[in-house]
Coordinates of C-alpha atoms in Angstrom, one line a residue:
Chain A
S208 CA 122.6 -58.4 -171.1
Q209 CA 124.0 -60.5 -172.7
Q210 CA 126.0 -63.4 -170.9
G211 CA 127.1 -66.0 -173.0
E212 CA 128.9 -65.2 -176.8
E213 CA 128.8 -68.0 -179.0
D214 CA 131.8 -68.2 -182.3
P215 CA 131.7 -68.9 -185.0
Q216 CA 128.2 -67.4 -185.8
A217 CA 128.0 -70.2 -188.6
L218 CA 130.1 -72.9 -189.3
S219 CA 129.6 -75.1 -192.3
I220 CA 131.8 -78.4 -191.9
Q221 CA 132.1 -82.3 -194.4
E222 CA 130.7 -85.1 -193.1
G223 CA 132.6 -87.1 -191.1
E224 CA 134.6 -83.7 -189.9
N225 CA 134.9 -82.5 -186.1
A226 CA 133.1 -79.4 -185.4
T227 CA 133.8 -77.0 -182.5
M228 CA 132.3 -74.6 -181.1
N229 CA 132.9 -72.1 -178.4
C230 CA 131.0 -69.9 -175.4
S231 CA 132.7 -67.0 -173.4
Y232 CA 130.4 -65.6 -171.1
K233 CA 131.2 -62.5 -168.4
T234 CA 130.3 -63.9 -164.8
S235 CA 130.4 -66.7 -162.2
I236 CA 127.8 -69.4 -163.2
N237 CA 126.9 -72.6 -161.5
N238 CA 126.7 -74.5 -164.5
L239 CA 126.4 -74.4 -168.6
Q240 CA 124.6 -75.9 -170.7
W241 CA 124.4 -76.9 -174.5
Y242 CA 121.3 -77.0 -176.2
R243 CA 120.5 -77.4 -180.2
Q244 CA 118.1 -76.1 -181.9
N245 CA 116.9 -77.1 -184.7
S246 CA 115.4 -75.0 -187.8
G247 CA 112.0 -73.5 -186.6
R248 CA 111.5 -76.1 -183.4
G249 CA 112.3 -75.7 -179.9
L250 CA 115.5 -75.8 -178.1
V251 CA 116.7 -79.5 -176.4
H252 CA 119.4 -79.8 -174.1
L253 CA 122.5 -81.8 -174.7
I254 CA 124.9 -81.1 -172.2
L255 CA 125.3 -79.7 -169.2
I256 CA 128.9 -79.3 -167.1
R257 CA 129.1 -77.6 -163.5
S258 CA 131.4 -75.3 -162.5
N259 CA 133.7 -77.7 -160.8
E260 CA 134.4 -79.7 -163.5
R261 CA 135.9 -79.6 -166.1
E262 CA 135.1 -81.8 -169.5
K263 CA 132.6 -83.9 -169.7
H264 CA 131.3 -86.4 -172.8
S265 CA 128.2 -87.4 -173.9
G266 CA 128.0 -90.1 -176.8
R267 CA 129.5 -88.1 -179.5
L268 CA 129.8 -84.6 -178.0
R269 CA 132.3 -83.3 -175.7
V270 CA 132.2 -80.6 -173.4
T271 CA 135.0 -78.3 -171.9
L272 CA 134.7 -75.3 -169.1
D273 CA 137.7 -73.5 -168.5
T274 CA 136.1 -70.7 -165.8
S275 CA 139.6 -68.5 -165.4
K276 CA 138.9 -68.4 -168.6
K277 CA 135.1 -68.5 -168.7
S278 CA 134.2 -69.8 -171.8
S279 CA 133.4 -73.2 -173.0
S280 CA 133.4 -75.6 -175.6
L281 CA 131.4 -77.9 -177.7
L282 CA 133.5 -80.6 -179.8
I283 CA 131.0 -83.2 -182.2
T284 CA 132.7 -86.0 -182.9
A285 CA 132.7 -87.5 -186.4
S286 CA 129.7 -85.3 -187.7
R287 CA 126.6 -86.0 -189.7
A288 CA 123.9 -84.7 -192.1
A289 CA 121.9 -85.2 -189.3
D290 CA 123.5 -82.6 -186.7
T291 CA 123.2 -79.4 -189.1
A292 CA 121.7 -77.2 -186.7
S293 CA 121.5 -74.3 -184.1
Y294 CA 123.6 -74.3 -180.8
F295 CA 123.4 -72.5 -178.2
C296 CA 125.4 -72.0 -175.0
A297 CA 123.1 -71.2 -171.3
T298 CA 124.7 -69.8 -168.2
D299 CA 123.1 -70.6 -164.8
A300 CA 124.5 -67.8 -162.5
S301 CA 120.9 -68.3 -160.5
Q302 CA 121.5 -66.6 -157.1
G303 CA 119.2 -65.7 -154.1
G304 CA 116.0 -66.6 -156.2
S305 CA 116.8 -65.8 -159.4
E306 CA 116.0 -69.1 -162.1
K307 CA 117.0 -68.2 -165.4
L308 CA 119.5 -68.9 -167.9
V309 CA 121.0 -66.9 -170.1
F310 CA 121.0 -67.7 -174.0
G311 CA 124.4 -67.0 -176.4
K312 CA 123.0 -65.5 -180.1
G313 CA 124.1 -69.4 -181.1
T314 CA 126.2 -71.3 -184.3
K315 CA 124.4 -72.4 -187.1
L316 CA 126.5 -75.5 -187.6
T317 CA 126.1 -77.2 -191.2
V318 CA 127.0 -80.6 -191.9
N319 CA 127.5 -81.3 -195.9
P320 CA 126.8 -84.6 -196.7
Chain B
S4 CA 107.1 -88.8 -168.7
Q5 CA 107.7 -85.0 -168.8
T6 CA 105.3 -83.3 -171.9
I7 CA 105.3 -78.9 -172.8
H8 CA 102.1 -78.2 -174.8
Q9 CA 101.9 -74.7 -176.9
W10 CA 99.6 -73.6 -179.5
P11 CA 98.8 -72.2 -181.4
A12 CA 102.0 -73.8 -183.7
T13 CA 101.2 -70.4 -185.8
L14 CA 99.8 -67.0 -185.5
V15 CA 99.2 -63.8 -188.3
Q16 CA 97.6 -60.9 -186.5
P17 CA 97.6 -57.6 -186.9
V18 CA 98.9 -54.1 -185.6
G19 CA 96.8 -53.5 -182.9
S20 CA 94.7 -57.3 -182.3
P21 CA 95.0 -58.5 -178.9
L22 CA 97.5 -62.2 -178.3
S23 CA 97.5 -65.1 -176.8
L24 CA 99.5 -67.7 -176.1
E25 CA 98.8 -70.3 -174.3
C26 CA 101.4 -72.9 -172.0
T27 CA 100.9 -76.1 -170.5
V28 CA 103.2 -78.9 -168.8
E29 CA 101.5 -82.1 -167.7
G30 CA 104.0 -84.9 -166.1
T31 CA 105.7 -82.0 -163.1
S32 CA 104.6 -79.6 -160.3
N33 CA 105.5 -77.1 -159.4
P34 CA 107.7 -76.4 -162.6
N35 CA 109.6 -72.9 -163.3
L36 CA 108.3 -71.5 -166.5
Y37 CA 109.5 -69.2 -169.3
W38 CA 108.5 -67.1 -172.3
Y39 CA 111.4 -66.3 -174.7
R40 CA 111.0 -64.6 -177.9
Q41 CA 113.6 -65.5 -180.5
A42 CA 114.4 -62.6 -183.7
A43 CA 114.5 -64.3 -186.9
G44 CA 118.9 -66.0 -186.8
R45 CA 119.1 -64.8 -182.8
G46 CA 119.4 -66.0 -179.6
L47 CA 117.0 -66.0 -177.6
Q48 CA 115.2 -63.5 -175.0
L49 CA 113.9 -64.1 -171.3
L50 CA 110.1 -61.9 -171.7
F51 CA 109.0 -63.6 -169.1
Y52 CA 109.8 -66.3 -166.2
S53 CA 107.2 -67.7 -163.2
V54 CA 108.2 -69.5 -159.8
G55 CA 104.6 -70.3 -159.0
I56 CA 101.0 -69.7 -159.0
G57 CA 101.0 -66.0 -159.4
Q58 CA 103.8 -65.0 -159.7
I59 CA 105.3 -63.3 -162.4
S60 CA 108.6 -61.6 -163.4
S61 CA 109.3 -59.5 -166.4
E62 CA 112.9 -59.3 -168.0
V63 CA 112.2 -56.9 -170.5
P64 CA 109.6 -53.7 -170.7
Q65 CA 107.7 -54.4 -173.6
N66 CA 104.0 -54.0 -174.8
L67 CA 103.5 -58.3 -173.0
S68 CA 102.5 -59.6 -169.8
A69 CA 102.3 -63.0 -168.7
S70 CA 99.9 -64.5 -165.9
R71 CA 100.3 -68.1 -164.5
P72 CA 96.6 -68.7 -163.4
Q73 CA 97.4 -73.1 -162.7
D74 CA 100.5 -74.2 -161.6
R75 CA 101.1 -76.1 -164.9
Q76 CA 99.8 -73.0 -167.2
F77 CA 101.1 -69.6 -168.8
I78 CA 100.0 -67.3 -170.9
L79 CA 101.6 -64.6 -172.7
S80 CA 99.2 -62.1 -173.6
S81 CA 99.4 -57.8 -175.5
K82 CA 96.2 -55.4 -175.7
K83 CA 97.6 -54.4 -179.3
L84 CA 100.5 -56.1 -180.9
L85 CA 102.8 -53.9 -182.8
L86 CA 104.8 -54.8 -185.7
S87 CA 107.6 -55.6 -183.5
D88 CA 106.3 -58.5 -181.3
S89 CA 106.6 -60.5 -184.4
G90 CA 109.1 -64.0 -183.6
F91 CA 109.5 -67.3 -182.7
Y92 CA 108.2 -67.1 -179.0
L93 CA 109.3 -70.2 -176.6
C94 CA 107.9 -71.3 -173.4
A95 CA 109.9 -74.2 -171.4
W96 CA 109.7 -75.2 -168.0
S97 CA 112.9 -76.6 -165.5
V98 CA 112.5 -78.1 -161.9
L99 CA 115.1 -77.8 -159.6
W100 CA 117.6 -80.6 -159.1
T101 CA 119.9 -81.7 -156.5
G102 CA 122.8 -79.5 -156.8
N103 CA 121.7 -76.1 -158.0
L104 CA 121.4 -77.9 -161.8
R105 CA 118.8 -76.4 -163.3
E106 CA 118.0 -78.1 -167.4
Q107 CA 115.3 -75.9 -169.5
Y108 CA 112.9 -78.2 -171.3
F109 CA 111.4 -75.6 -174.1
G110 CA 107.6 -76.4 -176.6
P111 CA 107.3 -76.5 -180.1
G112 CA 106.7 -72.7 -180.6
T113 CA 105.1 -70.3 -181.9
R114 CA 105.7 -68.7 -185.2
L115 CA 103.9 -65.6 -185.1
T116 CA 104.0 -62.7 -187.1
V117 CA 102.5 -59.2 -187.1
T118 CA 101.3 -57.6 -189.9

């Protein structure tokens, strides 16, 4: 069953603007992760936030997690054309040997130069 | 450092033909291994995962099977491909770090077109 659901499905912005993507999930989690996928390529891990954390930064990335609302957001500041990609959230609800992440459908971000 | 290989990069196969996609990981021991399928413009669907040699968990009943003959080798197979098997197949690995954290590292993918 689908766990993470990103919105918007697609986002188009100008270079220099900030991009915000949201993710909602349904069950309790151990952690939530964001991944990036360039067209036709594999996914690349961006950032992981634990269930007991509320905010995390990595370079131009800022991730927030609200476990009471079962939601997370990914903010990319001062976007660049090279940030154009699809972004996926993935939730880790592993328990009792279930060793898997559940990915959302992704947000396709286009940054126009 | 760890690397993950997938081959072939692209594949065009007729309906009813067999399939074998291979994934190997270097630089880590006893990883968890995963096969995903991604339809065009869609998210990732977990097909199989493995926590050890010979241990395969299937997530979705379908025309595919997986095997793990060696610690760092994961194979996706089909005896007879269907049109609906077309897609982008991704292999991934992970290890359990402290604190129950589990990032996944993806291969470059195989683009399969069934004609």
